[in-house]
Amino acid sequence: QVRLVESGGGSVQAGGSLRLSCSASGYTDNNYLMAWFRQAPGKEREGVAQIDSDGSTSYVDSVKGRFTISQDNAKDTLYLIMNSLKPEDTAMYYCAAEFGDYVFRASGPQPGDFDYWGQGTQVTVSS
């Protein structure tokens, strides 16, 4: 059974940085797409960044140049490095994964394309 566990959230001031981690286990398919999403109170879940098993990445426009998605295959871990954080980045951040056939969108990930989700980690950015 696939399991995704996020960590690394917290509270920072605007302009600060955080690194989120997502530990993945229970999967057997080496063809995959993994992504970070976020959801602020009262808003829809938004795709932030994604990376596939070939290392291709895409980002939503609002985080380009500030966030970096990466993976450590040896540790089965996905990362999201967030720099120059803004108050509008405040949200619950979720890790998601899809295995086998997947849809890679240049505009960033869409929730309906993913079957597996973590429980989330909270990021709060104060002004």
PDB file of C-alpha atoms in Angstrom:
ATOM      1  CA  GLN A   1       0.000   0.000   0.000  1.00  0.00           C
ATOM      2  CA  VAL A   2       1.398   3.365  -1.027  1.00  0.00           C
ATOM      3  CA  ARG A   3       2.002   5.736   1.871  1.00  0.00           C
ATOM      4  CA  LEU A   4       3.078   9.382   1.688  1.00  0.00           C
ATOM      5  CA  VAL A   5       4.141  11.278   4.793  1.00  0.00           C
ATOM      6  CA  GLU A   6       4.913  14.989   4.703  1.00  0.00           C
ATOM      7  CA  SER A   7       7.100  16.921   7.139  1.00  0.00           C
ATOM      8  CA  GLY A   8       8.939  20.226   7.402  1.00  0.00           C
ATOM      9  CA  GLY A   9       6.099  22.705   7.668  1.00  0.00           C
ATOM     10  CA  GLY A  10       6.151  25.533  10.157  1.00  0.00           C
ATOM     11  CA  SER A  11       5.807  29.254  10.719  1.00  0.00           C
ATOM     12  CA  VAL A  12       8.159  31.763   9.102  1.00  0.00           C
ATOM     13  CA  GLN A  13       8.243  35.459   8.356  1.00  0.00           C
ATOM     14  CA  ALA A  14       7.825  36.799   4.855  1.00  0.00           C
ATOM     15  CA  GLY A  15      11.028  36.426   2.884  1.00  0.00           C
ATOM     16  CA  GLY A  16      12.024  33.309   4.772  1.00  0.00           C
ATOM     17  CA  SER A  17      12.552  29.755   3.576  1.00  0.00           C
ATOM     18  CA  LEU A  18      11.316  26.271   4.360  1.00  0.00           C
ATOM     19  CA  ARG A  19      12.027  22.793   3.033  1.00  0.00           C
ATOM     20  CA  LEU A  20       9.174  20.318   2.896  1.00  0.00           C
ATOM     21  CA  SER A  21       9.816  16.587   2.687  1.00  0.00           C
ATOM     22  CA  CYS A  22       7.563  13.738   1.572  1.00  0.00           C
ATOM     23  CA  SER A  23       8.604  10.208   2.421  1.00  0.00           C
ATOM     24  CA  ALA A  24       7.123   7.610   0.065  1.00  0.00           C
ATOM     25  CA  SER A  25       6.776   3.892   0.721  1.00  0.00           C
ATOM     26  CA  GLY A  26       4.875   0.851  -0.508  1.00  0.00           C
ATOM     27  CA  TYR A  27       5.167   1.489  -4.226  1.00  0.00           C
ATOM     28  CA  THR A  28       6.680  -0.860  -6.796  1.00  0.00           C
ATOM     29  CA  ASP A  29       6.330   1.033 -10.073  1.00  0.00           C
ATOM     30  CA  ASN A  30       9.388   3.084 -11.023  1.00  0.00           C
ATOM     31  CA  ASN A  31       7.345   5.065 -13.558  1.00  0.00           C
ATOM     32  CA  TYR A  32       5.713   7.834 -11.551  1.00  0.00           C
ATOM     33  CA  LEU A  33       4.668  11.436 -11.184  1.00  0.00           C
ATOM     34  CA  MET A  34       4.928  13.169  -7.817  1.00  0.00           C
ATOM     35  CA  ALA A  35       3.686  16.590  -6.883  1.00  0.00           C
ATOM     36  CA  TRP A  36       3.077  19.181  -4.200  1.00  0.00           C
ATOM     37  CA  PHE A  37      -0.313  20.800  -3.752  1.00  0.00           C
ATOM     38  CA  ARG A  38      -1.556  23.388  -1.302  1.00  0.00           C
ATOM     39  CA  GLN A  39      -4.903  24.406   0.069  1.00  0.00           C
ATOM     40  CA  ALA A  40      -5.679  27.576   1.999  1.00  0.00           C
ATOM     41  CA  PRO A  41      -8.846  27.877   4.109  1.00  0.00           C
ATOM     42  CA  GLY A  42     -11.874  28.504   1.912  1.00  0.00           C
ATOM     43  CA  LYS A  43      -9.945  27.917  -1.299  1.00  0.00           C
ATOM     44  CA  GLU A  44      -9.620  25.044  -3.733  1.00  0.00           C
ATOM     45  CA  ARG A  45      -6.617  22.752  -3.701  1.00  0.00           C
ATOM     46  CA  GLU A  46      -3.932  24.208  -5.975  1.00  0.00           C
ATOM     47  CA  GLY A  47      -1.114  22.400  -7.736  1.00  0.00           C
ATOM     48  CA  VAL A  48       2.288  23.879  -6.900  1.00  0.00           C
ATOM     49  CA  ALA A  49       4.950  21.751  -8.588  1.00  0.00           C
ATOM     50  CA  GLN A  50       5.500  18.289  -9.993  1.00  0.00           C
ATOM     51  CA  ILE A  51       8.363  16.015 -10.982  1.00  0.00           C
ATOM     52  CA  ASP A  52       8.289  12.739 -12.872  1.00  0.00           C
ATOM     53  CA  SER A  53      10.516   9.676 -12.884  1.00  0.00           C
ATOM     54  CA  ASP A  54      12.538  11.176 -15.765  1.00  0.00           C
ATOM     55  CA  GLY A  55      13.239  14.286 -13.689  1.00  0.00           C
ATOM     56  CA  SER A  56      11.018  16.628 -15.678  1.00  0.00           C
ATOM     57  CA  THR A  57       9.483  19.393 -13.594  1.00  0.00           C
ATOM     58  CA  SER A  58       6.772  21.999 -13.903  1.00  0.00           C
ATOM     59  CA  TYR A  59       5.512  24.742 -11.605  1.00  0.00           C
ATOM     60  CA  VAL A  60       2.484  26.938 -11.210  1.00  0.00           C
ATOM     61  CA  ASP A  61       3.313  30.493 -12.280  1.00  0.00           C
ATOM     62  CA  SER A  62       2.940  31.955  -8.781  1.00  0.00           C
ATOM     63  CA  VAL A  63       5.916  29.976  -7.416  1.00  0.00           C
ATOM     64  CA  LYS A  64       8.284  29.973 -10.383  1.00  0.00           C
ATOM     65  CA  GLY A  65      11.707  31.253  -9.395  1.00  0.00           C
ATOM     66  CA  ARG A  66      10.940  30.810  -5.666  1.00  0.00           C
ATOM     67  CA  PHE A  67      10.151  27.115  -5.189  1.00  0.00           C
ATOM     68  CA  THR A  68      12.157  24.091  -6.300  1.00  0.00           C
ATOM     69  CA  ILE A  69      10.907  20.503  -6.409  1.00  0.00           C
ATOM     70  CA  SER A  70      13.442  17.691  -6.203  1.00  0.00           C
ATOM     71  CA  GLN A  71      13.708  14.037  -5.292  1.00  0.00           C
ATOM     72  CA  ASP A  72      16.190  11.741  -3.638  1.00  0.00           C
ATOM     73  CA  ASN A  73      15.480   8.316  -5.099  1.00  0.00           C
ATOM     74  CA  ALA A  74      17.873   6.591  -2.714  1.00  0.00           C
ATOM     75  CA  LYS A  75      15.817   7.908   0.208  1.00  0.00           C
ATOM     76  CA  ASP A  76      12.422   7.627  -1.519  1.00  0.00           C
ATOM     77  CA  THR A  77      11.882  11.259  -0.596  1.00  0.00           C
ATOM     78  CA  LEU A  78      10.360  14.199  -2.418  1.00  0.00           C
ATOM     79  CA  TYR A  79      11.306  17.758  -1.465  1.00  0.00           C
ATOM     80  CA  LEU A  80       9.918  21.226  -1.960  1.00  0.00           C
ATOM     81  CA  ILE A  81      12.389  24.020  -1.242  1.00  0.00           C
ATOM     82  CA  MET A  82      10.501  27.254  -0.729  1.00  0.00           C
ATOM     83  CA  ASN A  83      12.361  30.580  -0.779  1.00  0.00           C
ATOM     84  CA  SER A  84      11.166  34.187  -0.623  1.00  0.00           C
ATOM     85  CA  LEU A  85       7.986  33.066   1.067  1.00  0.00           C
ATOM     86  CA  LYS A  86       4.983  35.369   1.001  1.00  0.00           C
ATOM     87  CA  PRO A  87       1.900  35.501   3.253  1.00  0.00           C
ATOM     88  CA  GLU A  88      -0.156  34.229   0.324  1.00  0.00           C
ATOM     89  CA  ASP A  89       1.882  30.999   0.417  1.00  0.00           C
ATOM     90  CA  THR A  90       0.184  30.165   3.724  1.00  0.00           C
ATOM     91  CA  ALA A  91      -1.662  26.863   3.299  1.00  0.00           C
ATOM     92  CA  MET A  92      -1.711  23.187   4.092  1.00  0.00           C
ATOM     93  CA  TYR A  93       0.769  21.538   1.733  1.00  0.00           C
ATOM     94  CA  TYR A  94       0.122  18.026   0.423  1.00  0.00           C
ATOM     95  CA  CYS A  95       2.294  15.495  -1.345  1.00  0.00           C
ATOM     96  CA  ALA A  96       0.664  13.438  -4.111  1.00  0.00           C
ATOM     97  CA  ALA A  97       1.724  10.574  -6.359  1.00  0.00           C
ATOM     98  CA  GLU A  98       0.571   8.714  -9.424  1.00  0.00           C
ATOM     99  CA  PHE A  99       2.122   5.540 -10.790  1.00  0.00           C
ATOM    100  CA  GLY A 100       2.196   3.888 -14.200  1.00  0.00           C
ATOM    101  CA  ASP A 101       0.471   6.015 -16.833  1.00  0.00           C
ATOM    102  CA  TYR A 102       0.302   9.660 -15.775  1.00  0.00           C
ATOM    103  CA  VAL A 103      -0.480  13.077 -17.209  1.00  0.00           C
ATOM    104  CA  PHE A 104       2.351  15.617 -17.093  1.00  0.00           C
ATOM    105  CA  ARG A 105       0.995  19.150 -17.508  1.00  0.00           C
ATOM    106  CA  ALA A 106       3.406  21.976 -18.361  1.00  0.00           C
ATOM    107  CA  SER A 107       1.145  24.363 -16.430  1.00  0.00           C
ATOM    108  CA  GLY A 108       1.542  22.379 -13.204  1.00  0.00           C
ATOM    109  CA  PRO A 109      -0.238  19.499 -11.501  1.00  0.00           C
ATOM    110  CA  GLN A 110      -4.007  19.003 -11.276  1.00  0.00           C
ATOM    111  CA  PRO A 111      -5.602  17.172  -8.310  1.00  0.00           C
ATOM    112  CA  GLY A 112      -7.653  14.816 -10.469  1.00  0.00           C
ATOM    113  CA  ASP A 113      -4.489  13.325 -11.979  1.00  0.00           C
ATOM    114  CA  PHE A 114      -3.323  11.801  -8.671  1.00  0.00           C
ATOM    115  CA  ASP A 115      -4.542   8.765  -6.744  1.00  0.00           C
ATOM    116  CA  TYR A 116      -2.302   8.888  -3.677  1.00  0.00           C
ATOM    117  CA  TRP A 117      -2.131  11.673  -1.103  1.00  0.00           C
ATOM    118  CA  GLY A 118      -0.404  12.449   2.155  1.00  0.00           C
ATOM    119  CA  GLN A 119      -2.035  14.020   5.210  1.00  0.00           C
ATOM    120  CA  GLY A 120      -0.451  17.431   4.743  1.00  0.00           C
ATOM    121  CA  THR A 121       1.890  19.773   6.593  1.00  0.00           C
ATOM    122  CA  GLN A 122       0.984  23.350   7.535  1.00  0.00           C
ATOM    123  CA  VAL A 123       2.973  26.322   6.282  1.00  0.00           C
ATOM    124  CA  THR A 124       2.255  29.728   7.779  1.00  0.00           C
ATOM    125  CA  VAL A 125       3.969  32.888   6.520  1.00  0.00           C
ATOM    126  CA  SER A 126       3.540  36.072   8.529  1.00  0.00           C
ATOM    127  CA  SER A 127       4.054  39.583   7.190  1.00  0.00           C
TER     128      SER A 127
END
